[in-house]
């Protein structure tokens, strides 16, 4: 119990520090006094409330969404290399966004929200197609079938994105910028857009925390212990897909967060999903806020895409996990 309390106190403290660093540090320094007295520095106050704070909150929500979805998928698939992109959901969301840019699609009703709207539609359609195809191949919907189906569809959707990039002209920079991932210049509307999906998706995964613990021992044993395995699979897949689609819709493709954060959280604080899910949520927010801070300050006045920073962190960690997993199999053999 003491370890759990320490974990939450440490994680929340780290998140609060990262939020303040994210809003205070940059080309314009924000004094702490603007929190209660905007007249101290009106320019700094405007930057804080209209630019920095929504950007930091959006980065935190995107990171939290990807991390908790990654933790749930890793538990469901019993594979530390799984993340929200395993089932091709991110690729589907990216196709929706790239098609919107490529064909210059605009809808009067949704206005500026056309891009995230089509991104979300792409994610949902991909989830439905992947699960339907996997069920046709294997009616029991085994995890290996889902992974292979996700890889197949992800490859196909990736080829569609490559085709549109090859055919694009003036849209090329915008398409590439979206695929690299960013939370720059999104503002409060995007924060308001992602919040409902974060709440609903996270609650769906939270309700399955005990089922995820039981599923670690295998589907057959979980059935004997009274778990409705098929229902749990659907809830986890839908909740995780909703979170991933929402994250990609507002920020573009940001990789490795859903892989790195749950794995590191599990190594430090344990694999009990009652605590792994919320701790991954908090740590995911912290990581992406810090990555965004680095992305916009490391080569001032220019700004790097946040996806570049997460890839620099994620690729070595991914290699380490893969190496450790392979070495473990060789030792057991």
mmCIF file of C-alpha atoms in Angstrom:
data_model
loop_
_atom_site.group_PDB
_atom_site.id
_atom_site.type_symbol
_atom_site.label_atom_id
_atom_site.label_comp_id
_atom_site.label_asym_id
_atom_site.label_seq_id
_atom_site.Cartn_x
_atom_site.Cartn_y
_atom_site.Cartn_z
ATOM 1 C CA UNK A 1 0.000 0.000 0.000
ATOM 2 C CA UNK A 2 2.862 2.344 0.829
ATOM 3 C CA UNK A 3 4.474 1.636 -2.552
ATOM 4 C CA UNK A 4 1.214 2.459 -4.359
ATOM 5 C CA UNK A 5 0.821 5.753 -2.467
ATOM 6 C CA UNK A 6 4.444 6.636 -3.261
ATOM 7 C CA UNK A 7 3.827 5.864 -6.934
ATOM 8 C CA UNK A 8 0.844 8.227 -7.181
ATOM 9 C CA UNK A 9 2.508 11.031 -5.201
ATOM 10 C CA UNK A 10 5.701 10.813 -7.269
ATOM 11 C CA UNK A 11 3.829 10.592 -10.593
ATOM 12 C CA UNK A 12 1.456 13.478 -9.824
ATOM 13 C CA UNK A 13 4.333 15.666 -8.604
ATOM 14 C CA UNK A 14 6.270 14.973 -11.792
ATOM 15 C CA UNK A 15 3.212 15.829 -13.893
ATOM 16 C CA UNK A 16 2.629 19.143 -12.071
ATOM 17 C CA UNK A 17 6.296 20.110 -12.514
ATOM 18 C CA UNK A 18 6.190 19.227 -16.224
ATOM 19 C CA UNK A 19 2.998 21.280 -16.734
ATOM 20 C CA UNK A 20 4.550 24.348 -15.146
ATOM 21 C CA UNK A 21 7.798 23.943 -17.098
ATOM 22 C CA UNK A 22 5.738 23.557 -20.270
ATOM 23 C CA UNK A 23 3.814 26.794 -19.751
ATOM 24 C CA UNK A 24 6.677 28.846 -18.271
ATOM 25 C CA UNK A 25 9.652 27.991 -20.493
ATOM 26 C CA UNK A 26 9.973 29.222 -24.066
ATOM 27 C CA UNK A 27 10.967 32.191 -26.184
ATOM 28 C CA UNK A 28 8.945 34.310 -23.716
ATOM 29 C CA UNK A 29 9.332 33.488 -20.016
ATOM 30 C CA UNK A 30 6.062 33.367 -18.083
ATOM 31 C CA UNK A 31 6.289 34.620 -14.466
ATOM 32 C CA UNK A 32 4.246 32.662 -11.945
ATOM 33 C CA UNK A 33 2.457 35.854 -10.854
ATOM 34 C CA UNK A 34 0.278 35.836 -14.016
ATOM 35 C CA UNK A 35 -1.713 32.995 -12.473
ATOM 36 C CA UNK A 36 -3.396 35.397 -10.046
ATOM 37 C CA UNK A 37 -2.543 38.821 -11.479
ATOM 38 C CA UNK A 38 -2.618 39.241 -15.269
ATOM 39 C CA UNK A 39 -1.773 42.952 -15.028
ATOM 40 C CA UNK A 40 1.802 42.069 -13.990
ATOM 41 C CA UNK A 41 2.598 41.320 -17.630
ATOM 42 C CA UNK A 42 -0.364 41.389 -20.014
ATOM 43 C CA UNK A 43 1.620 40.034 -22.968
ATOM 44 C CA UNK A 44 2.878 37.097 -20.920
ATOM 45 C CA UNK A 45 -0.642 36.527 -19.554
ATOM 46 C CA UNK A 46 -2.092 36.360 -23.084
ATOM 47 C CA UNK A 47 0.604 33.922 -24.173
ATOM 48 C CA UNK A 48 -0.042 31.811 -21.082
ATOM 49 C CA UNK A 49 -3.834 31.559 -21.353
ATOM 50 C CA UNK A 50 -4.267 31.553 -25.154
ATOM 51 C CA UNK A 51 -1.197 29.658 -26.428
ATOM 52 C CA UNK A 52 0.908 27.838 -23.817
ATOM 53 C CA UNK A 53 -1.749 26.419 -21.482
ATOM 54 C CA UNK A 54 -3.999 24.889 -24.181
ATOM 55 C CA UNK A 55 -0.917 23.491 -25.930
ATOM 56 C CA UNK A 56 0.396 21.863 -22.758
ATOM 57 C CA UNK A 57 -3.031 20.475 -21.832
ATOM 58 C CA UNK A 58 -3.492 19.085 -25.356
ATOM 59 C CA UNK A 59 -0.056 17.441 -25.264
ATOM 60 C CA UNK A 60 -0.888 15.958 -21.869
ATOM 61 C CA UNK A 61 -4.258 14.593 -23.016
ATOM 62 C CA UNK A 62 -2.755 13.078 -26.185
ATOM 63 C CA UNK A 63 0.096 11.454 -24.243
ATOM 64 C CA UNK A 64 -2.278 10.169 -21.572
ATOM 65 C CA UNK A 65 -4.637 8.703 -24.200
ATOM 66 C CA UNK A 66 -1.871 6.870 -26.072
ATOM 67 C CA UNK A 67 -0.252 5.584 -22.860
ATOM 68 C CA UNK A 68 -3.384 4.147 -21.209
ATOM 69 C CA UNK A 69 -4.454 2.605 -24.530
ATOM 70 C CA UNK A 70 -0.982 1.072 -24.870
ATOM 71 C CA UNK A 71 -1.129 -0.354 -21.338
ATOM 72 C CA UNK A 72 -4.519 -1.933 -22.057
ATOM 73 C CA UNK A 73 -3.433 -3.382 -25.412
ATOM 74 C CA UNK A 74 -0.238 -4.816 -23.911
ATOM 75 C CA UNK A 75 -2.254 -6.496 -21.176
ATOM 76 C CA UNK A 76 -4.882 -7.785 -23.587
ATOM 77 C CA UNK A 77 -2.377 -9.069 -26.154
ATOM 78 C CA UNK A 78 0.076 -10.242 -23.466
ATOM 79 C CA UNK A 79 2.849 -8.655 -25.495
ATOM 80 C CA UNK A 80 5.130 -5.817 -24.257
ATOM 81 C CA UNK A 81 5.739 -4.784 -27.876
ATOM 82 C CA UNK A 82 2.054 -3.980 -28.448
ATOM 83 C CA UNK A 83 0.879 -0.377 -28.586
ATOM 84 C CA UNK A 84 -2.108 1.590 -29.950
ATOM 85 C CA UNK A 85 -0.689 1.285 -33.471
ATOM 86 C CA UNK A 86 -0.589 -2.531 -33.449
ATOM 87 C CA UNK A 87 -4.145 -2.916 -34.732
ATOM 88 C CA UNK A 88 -3.742 -0.317 -37.497
ATOM 89 C CA UNK A 89 -6.046 2.203 -35.782
ATOM 90 C CA UNK A 90 -3.490 5.001 -36.046
ATOM 91 C CA UNK A 91 -2.930 4.244 -39.727
ATOM 92 C CA UNK A 92 -6.678 4.458 -40.333
ATOM 93 C CA UNK A 93 -6.889 7.802 -38.550
ATOM 94 C CA UNK A 94 -3.886 9.063 -40.526
ATOM 95 C CA UNK A 95 -5.493 8.032 -43.830
ATOM 96 C CA UNK A 96 -8.618 9.995 -42.910
ATOM 97 C CA UNK A 97 -6.547 13.080 -42.115
ATOM 98 C CA UNK A 98 -4.295 12.823 -45.191
ATOM 99 C CA UNK A 99 -7.304 12.328 -47.495
ATOM 100 C CA UNK A 100 -8.864 15.480 -46.046
ATOM 101 C CA UNK A 101 -5.713 17.465 -46.817
ATOM 102 C CA UNK A 102 -5.071 15.807 -50.201
ATOM 103 C CA UNK A 103 -8.597 16.307 -51.558
ATOM 104 C CA UNK A 104 -9.037 19.635 -49.723
ATOM 105 C CA UNK A 105 -12.275 18.403 -48.162
ATOM 106 C CA UNK A 106 -14.312 20.969 -46.262
ATOM 107 C CA UNK A 107 -17.751 20.667 -44.700
ATOM 108 C CA UNK A 108 -19.667 23.872 -43.854
ATOM 109 C CA UNK A 109 -21.280 22.301 -40.778
ATOM 110 C CA UNK A 110 -18.038 21.284 -39.052
ATOM 111 C CA UNK A 111 -15.808 24.036 -40.481
ATOM 112 C CA UNK A 112 -12.290 23.824 -39.035
ATOM 113 C CA UNK A 113 -13.080 20.438 -37.493
ATOM 114 C CA UNK A 114 -13.166 18.662 -40.885
ATOM 115 C CA UNK A 115 -9.642 17.270 -40.441
ATOM 116 C CA UNK A 116 -10.131 15.714 -36.984
ATOM 117 C CA UNK A 117 -13.628 14.572 -37.961
ATOM 118 C CA UNK A 118 -12.410 12.539 -40.932
ATOM 119 C CA UNK A 119 -9.446 11.314 -38.895
ATOM 120 C CA UNK A 120 -11.806 9.932 -36.274
ATOM 121 C CA UNK A 121 -14.015 8.377 -38.958
ATOM 122 C CA UNK A 122 -10.940 6.673 -40.447
ATOM 123 C CA UNK A 123 -9.978 5.257 -37.044
ATOM 124 C CA UNK A 124 -13.464 3.890 -36.358
ATOM 125 C CA UNK A 125 -13.825 2.340 -39.823
ATOM 126 C CA UNK A 126 -10.417 0.672 -39.502
ATOM 127 C CA UNK A 127 -11.301 -0.736 -36.084
ATOM 128 C CA UNK A 128 -14.559 -2.201 -37.419
ATOM 129 C CA UNK A 129 -12.893 -3.676 -40.534
ATOM 130 C CA UNK A 130 -9.959 -5.174 -38.592
ATOM 131 C CA UNK A 131 -12.214 -6.786 -35.983
ATOM 132 C CA UNK A 132 -14.686 -8.037 -38.633
ATOM 133 C CA UNK A 133 -11.954 -9.558 -40.784
ATOM 134 C CA UNK A 134 -10.269 -11.138 -37.754
ATOM 135 C CA UNK A 135 -13.608 -12.657 -36.711
ATOM 136 C CA UNK A 136 -14.125 -14.118 -40.209
ATOM 137 C CA UNK A 137 -10.649 -15.693 -40.086
ATOM 138 C CA UNK A 138 -10.986 -16.897 -36.479
ATOM 139 C CA UNK A 139 -14.402 -16.869 -34.794
ATOM 140 C CA UNK A 140 -12.795 -17.103 -31.335
ATOM 141 C CA UNK A 141 -10.993 -13.797 -32.077
ATOM 142 C CA UNK A 142 -7.623 -14.910 -30.728
ATOM 143 C CA UNK A 143 -5.028 -12.245 -30.016
ATOM 144 C CA UNK A 144 -2.517 -13.573 -32.584
ATOM 145 C CA UNK A 145 -5.183 -13.225 -35.287
ATOM 146 C CA UNK A 146 -5.928 -9.636 -34.248
ATOM 147 C CA UNK A 147 -2.237 -8.691 -34.293
ATOM 148 C CA UNK A 148 -1.628 -10.199 -37.731
ATOM 149 C CA UNK A 149 -4.805 -8.595 -39.103
ATOM 150 C CA UNK A 150 -3.732 -5.230 -37.688
ATOM 151 C CA UNK A 151 -0.292 -5.543 -39.293
ATOM 152 C CA UNK A 152 -1.843 -6.427 -42.677
ATOM 153 C CA UNK A 153 -4.245 -3.490 -42.673
ATOM 154 C CA UNK A 154 -1.609 -1.121 -41.299
ATOM 155 C CA UNK A 155 0.694 -2.003 -44.198
ATOM 156 C CA UNK A 156 -2.119 -1.507 -46.711
ATOM 157 C CA UNK A 157 -3.145 1.843 -45.235
ATOM 158 C CA UNK A 158 0.507 2.920 -45.113
ATOM 159 C CA UNK A 159 0.750 2.288 -48.848
ATOM 160 C CA UNK A 160 -2.320 4.503 -49.416
ATOM 161 C CA UNK A 161 -0.662 7.305 -47.442
ATOM 162 C CA UNK A 162 2.558 6.882 -49.467
ATOM 163 C CA UNK A 163 0.543 7.052 -52.702
ATOM 164 C CA UNK A 164 -1.134 10.319 -51.679
ATOM 165 C CA UNK A 165 2.233 11.778 -50.639
ATOM 166 C CA UNK A 166 3.712 10.812 -54.013
ATOM 167 C CA UNK A 167 0.813 12.476 -55.867
ATOM 168 C CA UNK A 168 0.571 15.580 -53.676
ATOM 169 C CA UNK A 169 1.843 18.955 -54.761
ATOM 170 C CA UNK A 170 1.347 22.036 -52.612
ATOM 171 C CA UNK A 171 -0.201 19.874 -49.904
ATOM 172 C CA UNK A 172 3.038 17.914 -49.376
ATOM 173 C CA UNK A 173 4.405 20.045 -46.528
ATOM 174 C CA UNK A 174 1.066 19.996 -44.687
ATOM 175 C CA UNK A 175 0.715 16.213 -45.108
ATOM 176 C CA UNK A 176 4.261 15.519 -43.903
ATOM 177 C CA UNK A 177 3.799 17.936 -40.983
ATOM 178 C CA UNK A 178 0.645 16.127 -39.923
ATOM 179 C CA UNK A 179 2.261 12.686 -40.140
ATOM 180 C CA UNK A 180 5.225 13.816 -38.013
ATOM 181 C CA UNK A 181 2.848 14.921 -35.239
ATOM 182 C CA UNK A 182 2.435 18.258 -33.490
ATOM 183 C CA UNK A 183 0.290 20.067 -30.916
ATOM 184 C CA UNK A 184 1.349 23.500 -32.112
ATOM 185 C CA UNK A 185 -1.275 26.217 -32.691
ATOM 186 C CA UNK A 186 -4.239 23.964 -31.898
ATOM 187 C CA UNK A 187 -5.819 26.058 -29.141
ATOM 188 C CA UNK A 188 -8.742 25.492 -26.787
ATOM 189 C CA UNK A 189 -11.165 24.097 -29.427
ATOM 190 C CA UNK A 190 -8.971 21.021 -29.879
ATOM 191 C CA UNK A 191 -8.686 20.562 -26.105
ATOM 192 C CA UNK A 192 -12.476 20.660 -25.835
ATOM 193 C CA UNK A 193 -12.741 18.243 -28.757
ATOM 194 C CA UNK A 194 -10.539 15.497 -27.279
ATOM 195 C CA UNK A 195 -11.748 15.650 -23.648
ATOM 196 C CA UNK A 196 -15.049 13.701 -24.131
ATOM 197 C CA UNK A 197 -13.236 10.892 -25.964
ATOM 198 C CA UNK A 198 -10.519 10.762 -23.286
ATOM 199 C CA UNK A 199 -13.109 10.496 -20.511
ATOM 200 C CA UNK A 200 -15.269 7.844 -22.218
ATOM 201 C CA UNK A 201 -12.348 5.769 -23.541
ATOM 202 C CA UNK A 202 -10.452 5.843 -20.245
ATOM 203 C CA UNK A 203 -13.561 4.843 -18.267
ATOM 204 C CA UNK A 204 -14.148 1.918 -20.651
ATOM 205 C CA UNK A 205 -10.608 0.664 -20.018
ATOM 206 C CA UNK A 206 -10.833 1.362 -16.271
ATOM 207 C CA UNK A 207 -13.914 -0.863 -15.965
ATOM 208 C CA UNK A 208 -11.817 -3.739 -17.357
ATOM 209 C CA UNK A 209 -8.857 -3.359 -14.975
ATOM 210 C CA UNK A 210 -9.597 -6.573 -13.053
ATOM 211 C CA UNK A 211 -10.402 -8.503 -16.232
ATOM 212 C CA UNK A 212 -7.024 -7.450 -17.665
ATOM 213 C CA UNK A 213 -5.301 -8.872 -14.593
ATOM 214 C CA UNK A 214 -7.086 -12.206 -15.050
ATOM 215 C CA UNK A 215 -6.453 -12.290 -18.827
ATOM 216 C CA UNK A 216 -2.703 -12.270 -18.121
ATOM 217 C CA UNK A 217 -3.117 -15.949 -17.075
ATOM 218 C CA UNK A 218 -4.709 -16.914 -20.404
ATOM 219 C CA UNK A 219 -8.157 -16.789 -21.961
ATOM 220 C CA UNK A 220 -9.186 -20.303 -20.900
ATOM 221 C CA UNK A 221 -8.367 -19.691 -17.249
ATOM 222 C CA UNK A 222 -10.118 -16.308 -17.419
ATOM 223 C CA UNK A 223 -13.283 -18.051 -18.682
ATOM 224 C CA UNK A 224 -13.144 -20.542 -15.825
ATOM 225 C CA UNK A 225 -12.856 -17.634 -13.380
ATOM 226 C CA UNK A 226 -16.048 -16.099 -14.733
ATOM 227 C CA UNK A 227 -14.677 -13.439 -17.099
ATOM 228 C CA UNK A 228 -16.722 -12.755 -20.235
ATOM 229 C CA UNK A 229 -13.624 -12.789 -22.441
ATOM 230 C CA UNK A 230 -15.306 -11.744 -25.688
ATOM 231 C CA UNK A 231 -17.098 -8.806 -24.036
ATOM 232 C CA UNK A 232 -13.871 -7.679 -22.336
ATOM 233 C CA UNK A 233 -11.987 -7.840 -25.639
ATOM 234 C CA UNK A 234 -14.560 -5.653 -27.373
ATOM 235 C CA UNK A 235 -14.644 -3.078 -24.576
ATOM 236 C CA UNK A 236 -10.837 -2.850 -24.422
ATOM 237 C CA UNK A 237 -10.468 -2.685 -28.215
ATOM 238 C CA UNK A 238 -13.200 -0.059 -28.619
ATOM 239 C CA UNK A 239 -11.955 2.042 -25.679
ATOM 240 C CA UNK A 240 -8.327 1.889 -26.822
ATOM 241 C CA UNK A 241 -9.270 2.624 -30.437
ATOM 242 C CA UNK A 242 -11.373 5.599 -29.378
ATOM 243 C CA UNK A 243 -8.459 7.046 -27.418
ATOM 244 C CA UNK A 244 -5.981 6.432 -30.239
ATOM 245 C CA UNK A 245 -8.284 7.864 -32.897
ATOM 246 C CA UNK A 246 -8.957 10.971 -30.829
ATOM 247 C CA UNK A 247 -5.232 11.499 -30.171
ATOM 248 C CA UNK A 248 -4.300 11.148 -33.848
ATOM 249 C CA UNK A 249 -7.227 13.368 -34.839
ATOM 250 C CA UNK A 250 -5.959 16.367 -32.862
ATOM 251 C CA UNK A 251 -2.183 15.908 -33.027
ATOM 252 C CA UNK A 252 -1.252 13.710 -35.985
ATOM 253 C CA UNK A 253 0.830 10.566 -35.735
ATOM 254 C CA UNK A 254 2.946 10.439 -32.565
ATOM 255 C CA UNK A 255 4.620 7.081 -32.111
ATOM 256 C CA UNK A 256 6.177 5.086 -29.265
ATOM 257 C CA UNK A 257 4.314 6.774 -26.372
ATOM 258 C CA UNK A 258 1.935 3.836 -26.041
ATOM 259 C CA UNK A 259 4.886 1.451 -26.134
ATOM 260 C CA UNK A 260 7.437 3.148 -23.874
ATOM 261 C CA UNK A 261 5.274 4.549 -21.057
ATOM 262 C CA UNK A 262 3.350 1.387 -20.064
ATOM 263 C CA UNK A 263 6.507 -0.733 -20.239
ATOM 264 C CA UNK A 264 8.545 1.623 -18.045
ATOM 265 C CA UNK A 265 5.629 2.069 -15.627
ATOM 266 C CA UNK A 266 5.263 -1.708 -15.364
ATOM 267 C CA UNK A 267 8.988 -2.136 -14.691
ATOM 268 C CA UNK A 268 8.983 0.428 -11.868
ATOM 269 C CA UNK A 269 5.564 0.056 -10.226
ATOM 270 C CA UNK A 270 4.343 -3.423 -11.179
ATOM 271 C CA UNK A 271 1.827 -4.986 -13.572
ATOM 272 C CA UNK A 272 -1.400 -4.691 -11.554
ATOM 273 C CA UNK A 273 -3.754 -2.993 -14.018
ATOM 274 C CA UNK A 274 -5.721 -1.374 -11.193
ATOM 275 C CA UNK A 275 -2.735 0.950 -10.838
ATOM 276 C CA UNK A 276 -0.900 0.413 -14.130
ATOM 277 C CA UNK A 277 -3.691 2.071 -16.146
ATOM 278 C CA UNK A 278 -3.960 5.328 -14.131
ATOM 279 C CA UNK A 279 -0.186 5.565 -13.617
ATOM 280 C CA UNK A 280 0.401 5.075 -17.361
ATOM 281 C CA UNK A 281 -2.220 7.784 -18.004
ATOM 282 C CA UNK A 282 -0.347 10.249 -15.782
ATOM 283 C CA UNK A 283 3.124 9.278 -17.020
ATOM 284 C CA UNK A 284 2.010 9.486 -20.653
ATOM 285 C CA UNK A 285 0.841 13.049 -20.087
ATOM 286 C CA UNK A 286 4.149 13.940 -18.417
ATOM 287 C CA UNK A 287 6.267 12.406 -21.178
ATOM 288 C CA UNK A 288 4.512 14.157 -24.050
ATOM 289 C CA UNK A 289 4.483 17.527 -22.272
ATOM 290 C CA UNK A 290 8.262 17.234 -21.781
ATOM 291 C CA UNK A 291 8.775 16.060 -25.376
ATOM 292 C CA UNK A 292 6.745 19.011 -26.664
ATOM 293 C CA UNK A 293 8.800 21.389 -24.498
ATOM 294 C CA UNK A 294 12.021 19.969 -25.966
ATOM 295 C CA UNK A 295 10.598 20.082 -29.509
ATOM 296 C CA UNK A 296 9.845 23.808 -29.345
ATOM 297 C CA UNK A 297 12.914 24.975 -27.409
ATOM 298 C CA UNK A 298 15.879 22.821 -28.495
ATOM 299 C CA UNK A 299 16.564 24.800 -31.713
ATOM 300 C CA UNK A 300 14.879 28.154 -31.062
ATOM 301 C CA UNK A 301 13.391 29.979 -32.917
ATOM 302 C CA UNK A 302 12.556 26.910 -35.044
ATOM 303 C CA UNK A 303 10.354 24.088 -33.812
ATOM 304 C CA UNK A 304 10.689 20.343 -34.312
ATOM 305 C CA UNK A 305 7.708 18.018 -34.785
ATOM 306 C CA UNK A 306 6.955 16.283 -31.500
ATOM 307 C CA UNK A 307 6.898 12.926 -33.273
ATOM 308 C CA UNK A 308 10.616 13.292 -33.999
ATOM 309 C CA UNK A 309 11.406 13.625 -30.287
ATOM 310 C CA UNK A 310 9.252 10.639 -29.265
ATOM 311 C CA UNK A 311 10.907 8.547 -32.003
ATOM 312 C CA UNK A 312 14.383 9.440 -30.688
ATOM 313 C CA UNK A 313 13.290 8.217 -27.244
ATOM 314 C CA UNK A 314 11.120 5.313 -28.349
ATOM 315 C CA UNK A 315 13.335 3.587 -30.908
ATOM 316 C CA UNK A 316 16.173 2.712 -28.457
ATOM 317 C CA UNK A 317 13.652 1.606 -25.801
ATOM 318 C CA UNK A 318 11.812 -0.513 -28.383
ATOM 319 C CA UNK A 319 15.139 -2.130 -29.363
ATOM 320 C CA UNK A 320 15.956 -2.827 -25.706
ATOM 321 C CA UNK A 321 12.560 -4.442 -25.032
ATOM 322 C CA UNK A 322 12.831 -6.568 -28.174
ATOM 323 C CA UNK A 323 16.389 -7.656 -27.281
ATOM 324 C CA UNK A 324 15.386 -8.506 -23.712
ATOM 325 C CA UNK A 325 12.364 -10.484 -24.898
ATOM 326 C CA UNK A 326 14.422 -12.502 -27.404
ATOM 327 C CA UNK A 327 17.191 -13.162 -24.887
ATOM 328 C CA UNK A 328 14.593 -14.351 -22.379
ATOM 329 C CA UNK A 329 13.225 -16.868 -24.889
ATOM 330 C CA UNK A 330 16.748 -18.161 -25.663
ATOM 331 C CA UNK A 331 17.501 -18.636 -21.959
ATOM 332 C CA UNK A 332 14.240 -20.562 -21.402
ATOM 333 C CA UNK A 333 15.008 -22.734 -24.436
#
